[in-house]
Short mmCIF file of C-alpha atoms in Angstrom, two decimals:
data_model
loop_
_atom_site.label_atom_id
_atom_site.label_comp_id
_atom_site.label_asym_id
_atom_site.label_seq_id
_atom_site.Cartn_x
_atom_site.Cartn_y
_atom_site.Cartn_z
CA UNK A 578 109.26 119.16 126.84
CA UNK A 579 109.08 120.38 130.26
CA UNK A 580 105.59 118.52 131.03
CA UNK A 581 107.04 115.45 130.68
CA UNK A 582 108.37 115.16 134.43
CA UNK A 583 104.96 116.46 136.04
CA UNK A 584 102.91 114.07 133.68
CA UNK A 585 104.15 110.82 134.13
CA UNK A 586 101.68 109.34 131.70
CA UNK A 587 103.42 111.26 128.87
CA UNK A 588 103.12 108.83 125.99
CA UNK A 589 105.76 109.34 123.30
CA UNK A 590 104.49 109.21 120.19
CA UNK A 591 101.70 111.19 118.75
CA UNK A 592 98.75 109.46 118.13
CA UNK A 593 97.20 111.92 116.00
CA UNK A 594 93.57 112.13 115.27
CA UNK A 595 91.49 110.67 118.25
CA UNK A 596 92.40 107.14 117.95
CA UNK A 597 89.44 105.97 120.19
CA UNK A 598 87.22 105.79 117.00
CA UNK A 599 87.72 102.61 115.24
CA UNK A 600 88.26 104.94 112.02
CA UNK A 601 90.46 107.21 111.82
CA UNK A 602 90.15 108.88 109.50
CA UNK A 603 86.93 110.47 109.92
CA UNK A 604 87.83 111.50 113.08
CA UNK A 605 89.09 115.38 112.92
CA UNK A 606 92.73 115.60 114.29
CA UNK A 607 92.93 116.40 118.22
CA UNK A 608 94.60 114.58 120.20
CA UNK A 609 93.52 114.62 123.92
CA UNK A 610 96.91 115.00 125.43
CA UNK A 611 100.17 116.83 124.33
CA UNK A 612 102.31 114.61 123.19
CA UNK A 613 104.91 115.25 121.42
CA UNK A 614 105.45 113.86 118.01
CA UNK A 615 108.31 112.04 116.30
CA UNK A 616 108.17 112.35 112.79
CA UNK A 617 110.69 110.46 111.12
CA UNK A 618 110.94 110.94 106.89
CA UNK A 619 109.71 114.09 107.19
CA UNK A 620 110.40 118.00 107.27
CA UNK A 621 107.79 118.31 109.62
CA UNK A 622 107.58 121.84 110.45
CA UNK A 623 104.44 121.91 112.55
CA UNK A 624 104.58 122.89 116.48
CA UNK A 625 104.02 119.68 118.44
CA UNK A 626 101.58 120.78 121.63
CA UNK A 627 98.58 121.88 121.11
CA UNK A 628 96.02 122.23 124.13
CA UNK A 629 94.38 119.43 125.20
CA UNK A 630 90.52 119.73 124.52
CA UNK A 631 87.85 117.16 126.77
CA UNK A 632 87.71 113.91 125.01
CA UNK A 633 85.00 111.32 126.48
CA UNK A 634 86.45 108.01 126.55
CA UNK A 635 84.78 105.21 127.09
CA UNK A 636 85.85 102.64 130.10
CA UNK A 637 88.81 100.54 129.84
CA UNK A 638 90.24 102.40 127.38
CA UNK A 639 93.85 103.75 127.82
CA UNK A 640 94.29 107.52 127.52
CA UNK A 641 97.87 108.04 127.02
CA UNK A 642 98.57 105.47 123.99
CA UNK A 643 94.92 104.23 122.68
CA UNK A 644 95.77 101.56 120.65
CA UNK A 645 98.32 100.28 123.27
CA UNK A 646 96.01 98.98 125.32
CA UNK A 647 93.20 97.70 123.18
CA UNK A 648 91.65 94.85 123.10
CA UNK A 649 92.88 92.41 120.44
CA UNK A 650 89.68 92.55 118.12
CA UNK A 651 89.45 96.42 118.03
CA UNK A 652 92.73 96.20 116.14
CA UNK A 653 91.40 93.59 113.59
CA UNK A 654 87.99 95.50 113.35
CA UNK A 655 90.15 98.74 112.80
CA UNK A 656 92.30 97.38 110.21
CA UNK A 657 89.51 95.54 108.66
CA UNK A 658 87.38 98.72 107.92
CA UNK A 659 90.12 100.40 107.02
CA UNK A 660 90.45 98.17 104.01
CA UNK A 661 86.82 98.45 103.13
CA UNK A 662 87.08 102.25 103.63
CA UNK A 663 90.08 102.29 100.97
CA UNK A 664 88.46 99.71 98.76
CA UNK A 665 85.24 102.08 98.58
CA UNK A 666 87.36 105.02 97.78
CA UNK A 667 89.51 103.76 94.95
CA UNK A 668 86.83 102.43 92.89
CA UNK A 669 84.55 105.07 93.40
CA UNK A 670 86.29 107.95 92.73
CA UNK A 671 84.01 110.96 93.37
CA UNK A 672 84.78 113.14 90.65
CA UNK A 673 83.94 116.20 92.67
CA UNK A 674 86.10 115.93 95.62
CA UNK A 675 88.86 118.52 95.44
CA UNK A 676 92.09 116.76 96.07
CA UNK A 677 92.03 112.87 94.70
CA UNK A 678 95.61 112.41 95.25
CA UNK A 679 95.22 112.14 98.98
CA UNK A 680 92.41 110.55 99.38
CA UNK A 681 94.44 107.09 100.38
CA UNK A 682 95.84 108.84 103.47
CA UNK A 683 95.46 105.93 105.36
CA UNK A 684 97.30 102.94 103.29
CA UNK A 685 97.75 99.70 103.80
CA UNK A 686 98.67 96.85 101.92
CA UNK A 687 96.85 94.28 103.39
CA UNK A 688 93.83 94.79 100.43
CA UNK A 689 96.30 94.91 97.50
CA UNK A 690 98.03 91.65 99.52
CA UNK A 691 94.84 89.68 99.41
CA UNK A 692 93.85 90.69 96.04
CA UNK A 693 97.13 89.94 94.12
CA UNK A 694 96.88 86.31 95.68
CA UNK A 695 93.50 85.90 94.76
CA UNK A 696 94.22 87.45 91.13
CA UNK A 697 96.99 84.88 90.82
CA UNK A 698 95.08 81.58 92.46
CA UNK A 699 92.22 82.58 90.29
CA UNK A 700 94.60 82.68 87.11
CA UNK A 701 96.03 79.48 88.12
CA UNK A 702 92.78 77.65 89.03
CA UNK A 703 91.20 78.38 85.10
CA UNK A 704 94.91 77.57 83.51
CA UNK A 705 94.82 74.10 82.50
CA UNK A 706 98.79 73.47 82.16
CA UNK A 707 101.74 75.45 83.90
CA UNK A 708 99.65 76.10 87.04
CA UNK A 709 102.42 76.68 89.43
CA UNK A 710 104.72 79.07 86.74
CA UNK A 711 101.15 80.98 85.71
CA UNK A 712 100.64 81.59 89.84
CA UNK A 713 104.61 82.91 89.94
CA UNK A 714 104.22 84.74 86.72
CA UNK A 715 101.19 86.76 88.11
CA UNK A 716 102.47 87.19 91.16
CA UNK A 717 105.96 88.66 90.27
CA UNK A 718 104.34 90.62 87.30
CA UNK A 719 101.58 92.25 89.92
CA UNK A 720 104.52 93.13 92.50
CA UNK A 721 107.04 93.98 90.58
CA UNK A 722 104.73 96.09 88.07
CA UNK A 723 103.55 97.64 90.84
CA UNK A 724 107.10 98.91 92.17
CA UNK A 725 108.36 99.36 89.07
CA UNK A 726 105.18 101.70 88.02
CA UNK A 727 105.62 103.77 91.19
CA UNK A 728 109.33 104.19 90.73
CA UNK A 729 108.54 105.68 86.95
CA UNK A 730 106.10 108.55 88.61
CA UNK A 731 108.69 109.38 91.34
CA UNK A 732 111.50 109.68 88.79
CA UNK A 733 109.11 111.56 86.73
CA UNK A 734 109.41 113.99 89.60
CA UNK A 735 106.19 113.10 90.99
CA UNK A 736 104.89 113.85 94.45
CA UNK A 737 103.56 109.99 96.17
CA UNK A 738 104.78 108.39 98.47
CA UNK A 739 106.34 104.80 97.85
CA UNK A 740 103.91 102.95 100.14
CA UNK A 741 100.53 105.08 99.40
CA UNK A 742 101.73 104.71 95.48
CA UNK A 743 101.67 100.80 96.02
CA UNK A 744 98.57 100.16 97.94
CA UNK A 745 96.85 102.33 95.51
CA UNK A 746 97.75 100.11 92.35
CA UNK A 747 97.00 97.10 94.38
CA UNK A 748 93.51 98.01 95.39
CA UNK A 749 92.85 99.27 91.63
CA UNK A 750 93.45 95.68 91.08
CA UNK A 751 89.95 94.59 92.21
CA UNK A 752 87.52 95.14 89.69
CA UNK A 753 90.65 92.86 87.60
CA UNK A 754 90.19 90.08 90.17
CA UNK A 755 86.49 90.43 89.52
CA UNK A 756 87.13 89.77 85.67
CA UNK A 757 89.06 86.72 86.34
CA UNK A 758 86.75 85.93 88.82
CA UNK A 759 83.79 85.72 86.06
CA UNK A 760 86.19 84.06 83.62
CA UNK A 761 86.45 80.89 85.84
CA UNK A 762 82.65 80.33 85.01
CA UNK A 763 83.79 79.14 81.33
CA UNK A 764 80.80 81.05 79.56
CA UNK A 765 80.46 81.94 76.23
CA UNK A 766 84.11 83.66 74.84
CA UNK A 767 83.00 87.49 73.82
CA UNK A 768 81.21 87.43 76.84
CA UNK A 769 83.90 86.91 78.68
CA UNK A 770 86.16 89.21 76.89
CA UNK A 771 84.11 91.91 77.77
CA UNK A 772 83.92 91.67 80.96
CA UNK A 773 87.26 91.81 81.54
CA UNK A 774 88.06 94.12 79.33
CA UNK A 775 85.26 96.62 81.39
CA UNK A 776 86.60 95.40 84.19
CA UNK A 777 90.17 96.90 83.20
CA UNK A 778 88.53 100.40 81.96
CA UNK A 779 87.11 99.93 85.89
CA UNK A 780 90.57 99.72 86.91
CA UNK A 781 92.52 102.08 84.97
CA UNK A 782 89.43 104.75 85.54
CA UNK A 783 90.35 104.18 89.13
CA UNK A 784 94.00 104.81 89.00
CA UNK A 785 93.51 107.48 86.57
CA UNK A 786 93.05 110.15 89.26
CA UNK A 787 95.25 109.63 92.02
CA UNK A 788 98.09 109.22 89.28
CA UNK A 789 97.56 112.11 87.36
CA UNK A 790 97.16 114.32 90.09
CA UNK A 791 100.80 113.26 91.56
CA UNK A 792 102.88 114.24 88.43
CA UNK A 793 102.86 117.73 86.63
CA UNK A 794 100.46 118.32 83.32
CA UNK A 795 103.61 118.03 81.26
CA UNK A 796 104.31 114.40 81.92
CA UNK A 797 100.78 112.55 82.76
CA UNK A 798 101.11 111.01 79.35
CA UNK A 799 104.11 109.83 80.51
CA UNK A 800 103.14 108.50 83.86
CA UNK A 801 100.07 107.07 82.53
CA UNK A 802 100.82 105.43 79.82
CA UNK A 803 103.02 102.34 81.93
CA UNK A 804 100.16 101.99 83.96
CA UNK A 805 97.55 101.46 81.58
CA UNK A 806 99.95 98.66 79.78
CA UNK A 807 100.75 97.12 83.22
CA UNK A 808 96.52 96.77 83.47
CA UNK A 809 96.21 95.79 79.32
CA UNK A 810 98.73 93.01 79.86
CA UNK A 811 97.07 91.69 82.89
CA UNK A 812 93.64 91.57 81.37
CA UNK A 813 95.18 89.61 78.61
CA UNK A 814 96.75 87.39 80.75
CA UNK A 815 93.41 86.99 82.40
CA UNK A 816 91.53 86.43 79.31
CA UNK A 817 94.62 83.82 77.43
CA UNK A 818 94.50 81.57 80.47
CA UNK A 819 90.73 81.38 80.79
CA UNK B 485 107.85 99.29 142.04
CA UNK B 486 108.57 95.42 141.66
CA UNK B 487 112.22 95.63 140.13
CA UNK B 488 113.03 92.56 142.47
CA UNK B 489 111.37 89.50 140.51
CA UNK B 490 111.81 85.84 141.83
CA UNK B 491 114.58 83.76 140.10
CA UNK B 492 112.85 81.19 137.54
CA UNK B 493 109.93 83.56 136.75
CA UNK B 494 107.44 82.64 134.15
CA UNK B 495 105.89 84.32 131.23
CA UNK B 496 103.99 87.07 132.13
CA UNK B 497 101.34 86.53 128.75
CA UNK B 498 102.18 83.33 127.37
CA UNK B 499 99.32 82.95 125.55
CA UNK B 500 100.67 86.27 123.30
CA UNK B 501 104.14 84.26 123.39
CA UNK B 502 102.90 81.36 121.94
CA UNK B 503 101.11 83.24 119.29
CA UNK B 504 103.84 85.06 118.42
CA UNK B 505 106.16 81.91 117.59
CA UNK B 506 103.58 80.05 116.56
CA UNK B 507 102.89 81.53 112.94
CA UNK B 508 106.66 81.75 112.50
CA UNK B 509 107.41 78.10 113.64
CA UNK B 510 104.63 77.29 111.24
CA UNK B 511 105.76 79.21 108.32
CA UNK B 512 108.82 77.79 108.21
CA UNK B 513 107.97 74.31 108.87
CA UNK B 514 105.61 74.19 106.33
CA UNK B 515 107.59 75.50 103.41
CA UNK B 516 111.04 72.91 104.82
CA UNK B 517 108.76 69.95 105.24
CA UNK B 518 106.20 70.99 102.70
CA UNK B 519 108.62 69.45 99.57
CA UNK B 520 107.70 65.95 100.87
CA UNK B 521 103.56 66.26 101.13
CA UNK B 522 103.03 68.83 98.42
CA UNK B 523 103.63 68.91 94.86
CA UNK B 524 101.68 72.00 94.07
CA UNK B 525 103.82 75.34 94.12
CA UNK B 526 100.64 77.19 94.37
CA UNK B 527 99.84 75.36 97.57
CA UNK B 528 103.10 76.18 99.36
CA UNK B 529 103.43 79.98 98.12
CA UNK B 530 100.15 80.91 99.09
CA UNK B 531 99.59 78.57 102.58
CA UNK B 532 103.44 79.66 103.41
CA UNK B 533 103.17 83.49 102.52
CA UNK B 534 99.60 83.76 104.35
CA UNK B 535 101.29 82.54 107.32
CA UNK B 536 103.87 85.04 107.02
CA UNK B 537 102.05 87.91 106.28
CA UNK B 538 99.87 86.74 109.87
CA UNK B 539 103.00 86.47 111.83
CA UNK B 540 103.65 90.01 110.45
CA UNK B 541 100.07 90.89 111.79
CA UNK B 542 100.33 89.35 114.99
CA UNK B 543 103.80 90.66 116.14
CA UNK B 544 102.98 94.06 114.67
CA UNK B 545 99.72 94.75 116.56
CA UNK B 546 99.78 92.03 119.53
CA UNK B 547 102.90 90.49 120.39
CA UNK B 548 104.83 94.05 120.20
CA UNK B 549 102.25 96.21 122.11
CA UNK B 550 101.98 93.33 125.22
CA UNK B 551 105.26 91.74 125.29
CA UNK B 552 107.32 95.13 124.93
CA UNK B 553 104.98 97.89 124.70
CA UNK B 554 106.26 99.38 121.52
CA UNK B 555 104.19 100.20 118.19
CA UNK B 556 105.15 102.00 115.06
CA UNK B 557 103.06 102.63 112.10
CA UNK B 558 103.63 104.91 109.07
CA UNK B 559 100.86 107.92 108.51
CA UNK B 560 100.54 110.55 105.79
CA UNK B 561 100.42 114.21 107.29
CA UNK B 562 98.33 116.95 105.35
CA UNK B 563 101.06 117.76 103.59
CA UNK B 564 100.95 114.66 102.01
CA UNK B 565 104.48 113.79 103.46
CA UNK B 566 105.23 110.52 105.13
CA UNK B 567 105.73 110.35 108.89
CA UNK B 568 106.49 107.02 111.00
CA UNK B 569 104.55 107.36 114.23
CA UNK B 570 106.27 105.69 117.31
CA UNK B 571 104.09 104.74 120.34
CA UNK B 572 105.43 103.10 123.67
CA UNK B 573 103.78 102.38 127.66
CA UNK B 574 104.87 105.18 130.66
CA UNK B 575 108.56 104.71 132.03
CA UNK B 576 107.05 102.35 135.07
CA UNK B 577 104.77 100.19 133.03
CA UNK B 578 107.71 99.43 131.04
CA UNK B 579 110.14 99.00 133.40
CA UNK B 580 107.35 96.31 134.83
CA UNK B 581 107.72 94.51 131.57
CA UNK B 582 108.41 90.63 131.92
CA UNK B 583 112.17 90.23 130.85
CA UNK B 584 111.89 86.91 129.38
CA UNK B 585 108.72 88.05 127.48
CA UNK B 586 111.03 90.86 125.47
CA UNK B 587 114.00 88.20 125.42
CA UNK B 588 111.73 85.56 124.00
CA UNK B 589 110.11 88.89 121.35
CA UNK B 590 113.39 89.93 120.21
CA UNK B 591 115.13 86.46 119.73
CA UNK B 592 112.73 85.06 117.92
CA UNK B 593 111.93 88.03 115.11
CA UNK B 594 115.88 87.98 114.61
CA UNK B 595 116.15 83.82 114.31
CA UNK B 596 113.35 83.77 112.05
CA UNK B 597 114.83 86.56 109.68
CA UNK B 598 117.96 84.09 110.06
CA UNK B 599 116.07 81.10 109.28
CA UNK B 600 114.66 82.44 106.10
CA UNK B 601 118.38 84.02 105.23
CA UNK B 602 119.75 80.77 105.02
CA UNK B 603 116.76 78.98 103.44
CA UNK B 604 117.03 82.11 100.47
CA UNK B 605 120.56 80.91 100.50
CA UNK B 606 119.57 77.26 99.85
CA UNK B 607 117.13 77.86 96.83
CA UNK B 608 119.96 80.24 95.24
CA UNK B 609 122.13 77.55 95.29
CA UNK B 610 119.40 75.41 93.62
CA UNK B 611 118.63 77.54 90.99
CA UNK B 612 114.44 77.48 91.89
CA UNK B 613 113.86 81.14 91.44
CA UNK B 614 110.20 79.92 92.43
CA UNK B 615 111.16 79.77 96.03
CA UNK B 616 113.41 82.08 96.61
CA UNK B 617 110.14 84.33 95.28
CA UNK B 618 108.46 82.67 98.44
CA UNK B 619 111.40 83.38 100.71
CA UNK B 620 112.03 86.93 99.54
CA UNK B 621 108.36 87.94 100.60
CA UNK B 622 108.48 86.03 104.09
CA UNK B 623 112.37 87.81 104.95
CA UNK B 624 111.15 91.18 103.78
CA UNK B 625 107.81 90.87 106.29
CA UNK B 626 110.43 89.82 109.16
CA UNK B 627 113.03 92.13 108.01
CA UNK B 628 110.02 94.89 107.86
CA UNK B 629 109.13 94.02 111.79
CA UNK B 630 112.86 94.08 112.91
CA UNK B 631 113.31 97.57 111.53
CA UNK B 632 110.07 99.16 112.54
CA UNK B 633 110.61 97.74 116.39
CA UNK B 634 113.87 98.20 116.55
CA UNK B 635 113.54 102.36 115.16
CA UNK B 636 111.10 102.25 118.01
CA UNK B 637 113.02 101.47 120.67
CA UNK B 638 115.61 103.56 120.18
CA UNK B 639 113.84 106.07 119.52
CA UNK B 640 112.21 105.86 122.98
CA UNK B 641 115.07 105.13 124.69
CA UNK B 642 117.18 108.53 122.83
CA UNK B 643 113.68 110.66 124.19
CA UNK B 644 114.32 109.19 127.47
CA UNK B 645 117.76 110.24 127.61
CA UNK B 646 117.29 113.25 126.31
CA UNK B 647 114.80 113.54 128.93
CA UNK B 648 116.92 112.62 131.82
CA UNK B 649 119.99 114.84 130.76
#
């Protein structure tokens, strides 16, 4: 703590990995001054300082708290390709990356935000009565399925966090929005029933690994099984109001 | 240092200050005067609930970082364990900070969360359980920026103490 009076700059929060990247998370984790961290939930046991290693930064960029001083549209292209990064990694799980369950470090829920609305306007756009209680019915089913499906893998002793657990099940939502999506072109029935009902195999396939990976071998069946009935009953939904 | 500022001083950014009312002042006029144009629920959830979810944007990333030089976010260690990362401006860039700007910042996120209190209140009492879905999501966004900012302040202000001591 002691450098805090002879650096005056000292910037209290720790930025972690070198924020002056518009991704961050390919960006390996060293920050170019000590600060000292301020974790919050956590049992963070890990010493706060280490030594500050020669970062270039570019000009007009603030060195003690990056994304303090950044200009407004860095912050909109950051958060933008941040939900194109996550989108790419939940539907394409590589099946040979060791550790799926943290591959959505970085969360957000601005995807799964955007998606359930679009799931739900697309629902209520092919619905020819009960528009407006079709839209609600989505929308509560979507949110509330989601919370209630990650409150079932934390009981089941899980280890995800509430907020990672969430955006997850939102963005596995896509390749759903995609069925509904082709349902609004009213094409010949089977057809469309297919579609969706690949499109749900997309989705659950997606979840699948992230899931399974939070909760012991014991109880995947367990944690699994809500999730793929949350997905059936939305592709139903999809394919009765189409 | 400029601790002496002129009585009847101005904004310092009002461009970020009207911004940062702007999306709120329009959320909630659209969903209170909405009833009379609109007859589509669709149309109100989603046009009322984008609007939120910007505000949320806007005062999360802009209006927080220039009109009081806090940020928080939440981040996911190696461990896999959730941390909330707190980020605030030097000692003298804050102490430089436009005191009606952070008056007009913190008023405003704590009428809004008010505003949409009461209007939950009204659509409870009128048994639409359609709206008070709408009003639950906007008051958990505001309620969501009021926590985060105000976790960051004090935690800046107990470092600086701790600091000073």
């Amino acid at each position: 703590m002691e450098n805090n009076f002879e650096n005056p700059f000292h910037g209290a929060g720790q930025v972690g990995q070198a924020v002056l990247e518009p991704t961050r998370r390919s960006s390996p984790r060293t920050p170019p001054f000590p600060y000292s961290s301020l974790p919050f939930a956590s049992s963070n046991a890990k010493s706060p300082t280490p030594s500050p290693s020669p970062v270039v930064i570019p000009p007009g960029h603030n060195i003690v708290a990056p994304t303090l001083t950044e200009p407004v549209w860095e912050t909109v292209q950051r958060d933008l390709s941040r939900i194109l990064s996550n989108l790419k990694l939940v539907l394409f799980p590589n099946p040979h990356r060791e550790d799926p369950g943290k591959a959505l470090r970085d969360w957000d829920l601005w995807g799964p935000f955007f998606f359930v609305i679009f799931l739900g306007l697309t629902l209520s756009w092919s619905a020819s009565i009960k528009k407006s209680e079709i839209f609600a019915v989505s929308f509560a089913l979507l949110g509330i399925g989601a919370i209630v499906l990650t409150l079932n893998v934390l009981l089941l002793g899980g280890k995800i966090i509430f907020f990672q657990s969430l955006s997850l099940l939102g963005y596995c939502l896509f390749p759903l929005d995609i069925g509904a999506l082709i349902c609004l072109f009213k094409g010949h029935f089977i057809a469309r029933m297919i579609a969706v009902f690949v499109t749900m195999f997309w989705s659950s396939w997606a979840a699948y690994p992230f899931i399974s990976s939070a909760v012991t071998q014991k109880r995947k069946a367990l944690a699994l099984y809500p999730l793929l009935l949350m997905y059936v009953s939305v592709a139903f939904l999809i394919i009765a109001t189409s | 240092m400029d601790q002496n500022q002129p009585a009847g001083e101005n904004y310092a950014n009002p461009k970020t200050c009207f911004f940062h009312v702007l999306f709120k002042a329009a959320a909630l006029a659209f969903y209170i005067l909405s009833a009379l144009f609109f007859d589509s629920f669709v149309i109100i959830f989603v046009v009322t609930v984008v609007l939120a979810a910007l505000d949320f944007w806007v005062v999360k990333n802009v209006s927080g970082r220039i009109l009081v030089g806090l940020r928080w976010w939440n981040e996911i260690n190696e461990q896999g364990e959730s941390v909330w990362k707190f980020e605030c401006l030097d000692q003298e860039s804050l102490a430089r900070m436009n005191k009606k700007d952070s008056w007009l910042f913190w008023w405003t996120i704590y009428l809004n969360a008010v505003a949409w209190i009461f209007l939950g209140i009204f659509s409870i009492i009128r048994f639409e359980p359609d709206y008070v879905l709408v009003v639950g999501v906007c008051l958990s966004l505001s309620i969501a920026n009021i926590v985060g900012f105000t976790r960051c302040r004090k935690v800046m202000l107990a470092k600086w103490l701790d600091v000073l001591i």
